[in-house]
Short mmCIF file of C-alpha atoms in Angstrom, two decimals:
data_model
loop_
_atom_site.label_atom_id
_atom_site.label_comp_id
_atom_site.label_asym_id
_atom_site.label_seq_id
_atom_site.Cartn_x
_atom_site.Cartn_y
_atom_site.Cartn_z
CA LEU A 1 64.62 -71.33 63.85
CA ILE A 2 60.54 -70.21 63.56
CA SER A 3 58.82 -68.56 60.63
CA LEU A 4 56.36 -66.01 61.84
CA THR A 5 53.53 -65.54 58.74
CA PHE A 6 51.22 -62.46 59.71
CA THR A 7 48.67 -61.73 57.63
CA PHE A 8 46.94 -58.34 56.82
CA HIS A 9 43.66 -57.34 55.71
CA PRO A 10 43.27 -54.34 54.71
CA GLN A 11 41.07 -51.43 55.03
CA PRO A 12 38.07 -52.02 52.77
CA ASP A 13 37.07 -48.96 50.59
CA PRO A 14 33.74 -47.15 52.80
CA LEU A 15 32.12 -45.97 49.53
CA LYS A 16 31.36 -47.07 46.12
CA ILE A 17 30.27 -44.14 43.32
CA THR A 18 27.75 -44.84 40.87
CA ILE A 19 27.42 -43.65 36.79
CA PRO A 20 23.36 -44.25 36.49
CA ASN A 21 22.03 -45.61 33.86
CA ALA A 22 19.59 -44.14 31.36
CA GLU A 23 16.15 -46.53 32.93
CA GLN A 24 18.32 -45.72 36.08
CA GLU A 25 17.69 -42.40 35.40
CA CYS A 26 14.08 -42.83 33.65
CA ASP A 27 12.95 -44.31 37.17
CA GLN A 28 14.55 -40.99 39.25
CA ILE A 29 12.74 -39.07 37.38
CA TRP A 30 9.41 -41.07 37.39
CA GLN A 31 9.99 -41.32 41.58
CA THR A 32 10.15 -37.48 41.42
CA LEU A 33 7.14 -36.71 39.48
CA GLN A 34 4.87 -39.17 41.69
CA ASP A 35 5.89 -37.55 45.17
CA LEU A 36 5.32 -33.68 43.70
CA PRO A 37 2.68 -33.78 45.99
CA PHE A 38 4.95 -34.68 49.21
CA LEU A 39 7.49 -32.21 47.24
CA LYS A 40 5.51 -29.14 47.15
CA LYS A 41 3.43 -29.27 50.57
CA HIS A 42 7.28 -29.41 51.88
CA ASP A 43 8.43 -26.47 49.21
CA TYR A 44 10.86 -29.16 47.74
CA THR A 45 13.06 -27.59 43.95
CA VAL A 46 12.90 -30.23 42.01
CA SER A 47 15.80 -30.11 38.59
CA LEU A 48 14.20 -32.51 35.29
CA PRO A 49 14.34 -32.18 31.85
CA LYS A 50 13.48 -29.94 29.22
CA GLY A 51 10.57 -30.36 27.29
CA ASN A 52 6.47 -29.77 26.13
CA LEU A 53 6.57 -34.20 27.83
CA ILE A 54 8.08 -33.18 31.35
CA ASP A 55 5.68 -29.60 31.37
CA ARG A 56 2.82 -32.08 30.67
CA LEU A 57 3.66 -34.95 32.94
CA LEU A 58 4.35 -32.63 36.33
CA GLN A 59 0.74 -30.92 35.55
CA LYS A 60 -0.54 -34.78 36.20
CA GLY A 61 2.04 -35.76 38.95
CA ILE A 62 0.85 -32.87 40.66
CA LYS A 63 -2.32 -34.18 40.34
CA SER A 64 -1.56 -37.48 40.55
CA GLU A 65 -3.14 -38.32 37.23
CA LEU A 66 0.05 -40.21 35.99
CA THR A 67 -0.47 -43.55 34.20
CA ARG A 68 1.53 -46.51 32.75
CA GLU A 69 1.55 -44.80 28.69
CA ASP A 70 3.61 -41.77 30.93
CA TYR A 71 6.11 -43.30 31.87
CA ASP A 72 6.75 -45.22 29.15
CA GLU A 73 6.95 -42.44 27.09
CA LEU A 74 8.88 -40.90 29.59
CA ARG A 75 10.97 -44.06 29.40
CA LYS A 76 12.51 -43.77 25.72
CA PHE A 77 12.74 -39.57 26.38
CA VAL A 78 15.17 -39.89 28.74
CA THR A 79 16.33 -42.98 26.72
CA ASN A 80 16.63 -40.95 23.03
CA GLU A 81 17.05 -37.33 23.68
CA VAL A 82 18.29 -36.76 27.52
CA TYR A 83 20.95 -39.24 29.16
CA ASP A 84 24.46 -38.60 28.36
CA ILE A 85 26.79 -40.60 30.69
CA GLU A 86 29.45 -37.43 29.95
CA ASP A 87 26.59 -35.07 32.00
CA TYR A 88 28.24 -37.12 35.15
CA GLN A 89 31.55 -37.32 35.29
CA LEU A 90 32.97 -34.20 36.77
CA ALA A 91 30.49 -34.68 39.84
CA PHE A 92 31.81 -38.02 39.87
CA GLU A 93 35.84 -36.97 39.99
CA LYS A 94 34.87 -34.32 42.69
CA ILE A 95 33.88 -37.08 44.53
CA TYR A 96 36.76 -39.35 43.99
CA ASP A 97 39.17 -36.62 44.88
CA GLN A 98 37.60 -37.09 47.93
CA LYS A 99 37.20 -40.20 49.00
CA LYS A 100 40.46 -40.41 51.20
CA LEU A 101 38.42 -36.97 53.55
CA ILE A 102 35.08 -39.18 52.80
CA ALA A 103 36.56 -42.22 54.85
CA LYS A 104 38.20 -40.38 57.66
CA MET A 105 34.85 -39.10 58.46
CA ILE A 106 32.95 -41.69 57.86
CA ASN A 107 35.15 -44.20 60.14
CA GLU A 108 34.81 -41.19 62.57
CA ILE A 109 31.21 -40.91 63.15
CA ARG A 110 31.44 -45.45 63.55
CA ALA A 111 33.78 -44.45 66.38
CA ALA A 112 32.25 -41.27 68.00
CA PRO A 113 30.45 -42.39 71.23
CA ARG A 114 27.10 -42.09 71.10
CA HIS A 115 23.85 -42.96 73.08
CA TRP A 116 21.63 -44.35 70.51
CA SER A 117 21.18 -47.30 68.06
CA PHE A 118 23.37 -45.34 64.50
CA LEU A 119 23.11 -48.51 61.53
CA LYS A 120 26.02 -48.40 60.11
CA TYR A 121 27.68 -50.22 57.21
CA ASP A 122 30.47 -51.47 55.81
CA ARG A 123 30.44 -49.81 52.56
CA TYR A 124 28.06 -46.98 51.28
CA GLU A 125 27.03 -46.91 47.67
CA VAL A 126 27.26 -43.19 46.10
CA VAL A 127 24.55 -42.85 43.35
CA LEU A 128 24.98 -40.13 41.26
CA THR A 129 21.47 -38.18 39.81
CA LEU A 130 20.73 -35.09 37.74
CA TYR A 131 17.37 -35.20 38.56
CA GLY A 132 14.83 -34.90 41.86
CA PRO A 133 14.89 -33.06 44.83
CA GLY A 134 18.67 -33.28 45.88
CA GLY A 135 19.77 -35.62 48.51
CA SER A 136 18.20 -38.99 49.53
CA TYR A 137 19.20 -42.38 51.24
CA ASN A 138 18.26 -45.95 51.47
CA THR A 139 18.36 -47.53 54.42
CA ASP A 140 17.85 -50.75 53.88
CA LYS A 141 20.60 -50.53 51.60
CA GLY A 142 22.83 -47.81 53.06
CA SER A 143 23.37 -46.40 49.61
CA LEU A 144 22.77 -42.29 48.83
CA MET A 145 21.21 -40.75 45.95
CA MET A 146 23.35 -36.85 45.45
CA LEU A 147 22.33 -34.68 43.55
CA SER A 148 24.48 -32.91 40.41
CA THR A 149 24.51 -30.81 37.25
CA PRO A 150 26.59 -31.66 34.02
CA GLU A 151 29.11 -28.59 35.78
CA GLY A 152 29.89 -31.28 39.14
CA GLN A 153 27.35 -28.78 40.82
CA TYR A 154 26.19 -30.29 44.36
CA LYS A 155 23.16 -29.13 45.68
CA GLN A 156 22.89 -27.53 49.02
CA TYR A 157 26.60 -27.40 49.38
CA THR A 158 29.73 -26.90 47.21
CA ASN A 159 31.76 -29.49 49.43
CA PRO A 160 30.47 -32.78 48.56
CA ALA A 161 31.84 -34.92 51.65
CA ASN A 162 29.28 -32.62 53.37
CA THR A 163 25.98 -34.36 51.24
CA ILE A 164 27.25 -37.66 51.62
CA ILE A 165 27.30 -37.67 55.58
CA HIS A 166 24.53 -35.50 56.03
CA GLU A 167 22.86 -38.89 54.33
CA ILE A 168 25.01 -41.17 56.31
CA VAL A 169 23.89 -39.79 59.43
CA HIS A 170 20.07 -39.99 57.79
CA ILE A 171 20.91 -43.33 57.47
CA GLY A 172 22.35 -44.15 60.89
CA ILE A 173 19.14 -41.98 63.30
CA GLU A 174 16.45 -42.69 60.91
CA GLU A 175 15.13 -46.01 62.84
CA SER A 176 16.13 -45.54 66.56
CA ILE A 177 15.03 -41.42 66.16
CA ILE A 178 12.70 -40.94 63.64
CA GLN A 179 10.81 -43.45 63.77
CA ASP A 180 10.83 -44.36 67.11
CA LEU A 181 9.96 -40.89 68.12
CA ALA A 182 7.61 -39.98 64.61
CA ILE A 183 10.02 -37.29 64.22
CA GLU A 184 8.55 -35.03 61.84
CA HIS A 185 9.78 -34.11 58.50
CA GLY A 186 11.36 -30.30 59.35
CA SER A 187 12.71 -30.79 62.53
CA LYS A 188 14.43 -34.48 61.18
CA GLU A 189 16.30 -32.37 58.83
CA ARG A 190 17.17 -30.17 61.96
CA ILE A 191 18.95 -32.90 63.76
CA VAL A 192 20.64 -34.05 61.73
CA ASP A 193 22.18 -30.71 60.27
CA THR A 194 22.93 -30.49 63.81
CA ILE A 195 24.60 -33.80 64.36
CA VAL A 196 26.04 -33.32 60.72
CA ASN A 197 27.88 -29.84 62.07
CA SER A 198 29.22 -31.61 64.93
CA TYR A 199 31.33 -34.06 62.74
CA LEU A 200 31.92 -31.54 59.72
CA VAL A 201 33.64 -28.39 62.12
CA ASN A 202 36.86 -28.90 60.85
CA LEU A 203 36.27 -30.91 57.63
CA ASP A 204 38.51 -29.23 54.93
CA LYS A 205 41.38 -29.59 57.77
CA ILE A 206 41.41 -32.83 58.30
#
């Protein structure tokens, strides 16, 4: 009698969804304020909390005059008057409901033949935010940030899967194409959009 043992290794979940804490959102707002000269130059619109403090910091950010004291004041404001974890729940649920679809798209991108190097991660982290200019990505960590609203809406796309795939493509080609060829910002977005559209043409049918 021969006994056979099979070990099953389940596929790791390729997506982690994170709701930020008050300190993380403060840092996101602060980074946005520091980036205002660049964002204004490239005609970005930004989402920020409302209030007299923010109005004052906006003016200082445009002039690159922000100080450590400004950050401390912002942190107290966000912690005590702005942050509410419930504001992220609907956006979280919308992504969670599409995790299987997004996983299929990630696997398709990983397996697609290409003639350039594409940076891949076993697991990507999606961090929600209510503030900033929109989606962003971190090639060192395989993380991406998504701008949402308390009503569960997303900037640019109604379908959050599109934004997630968009940022994953950014991560994939940042070093091998964008940096290597010194491609400027506007052209970079068009390249990513072209690649994404080739993958997402039948997204809702998968």
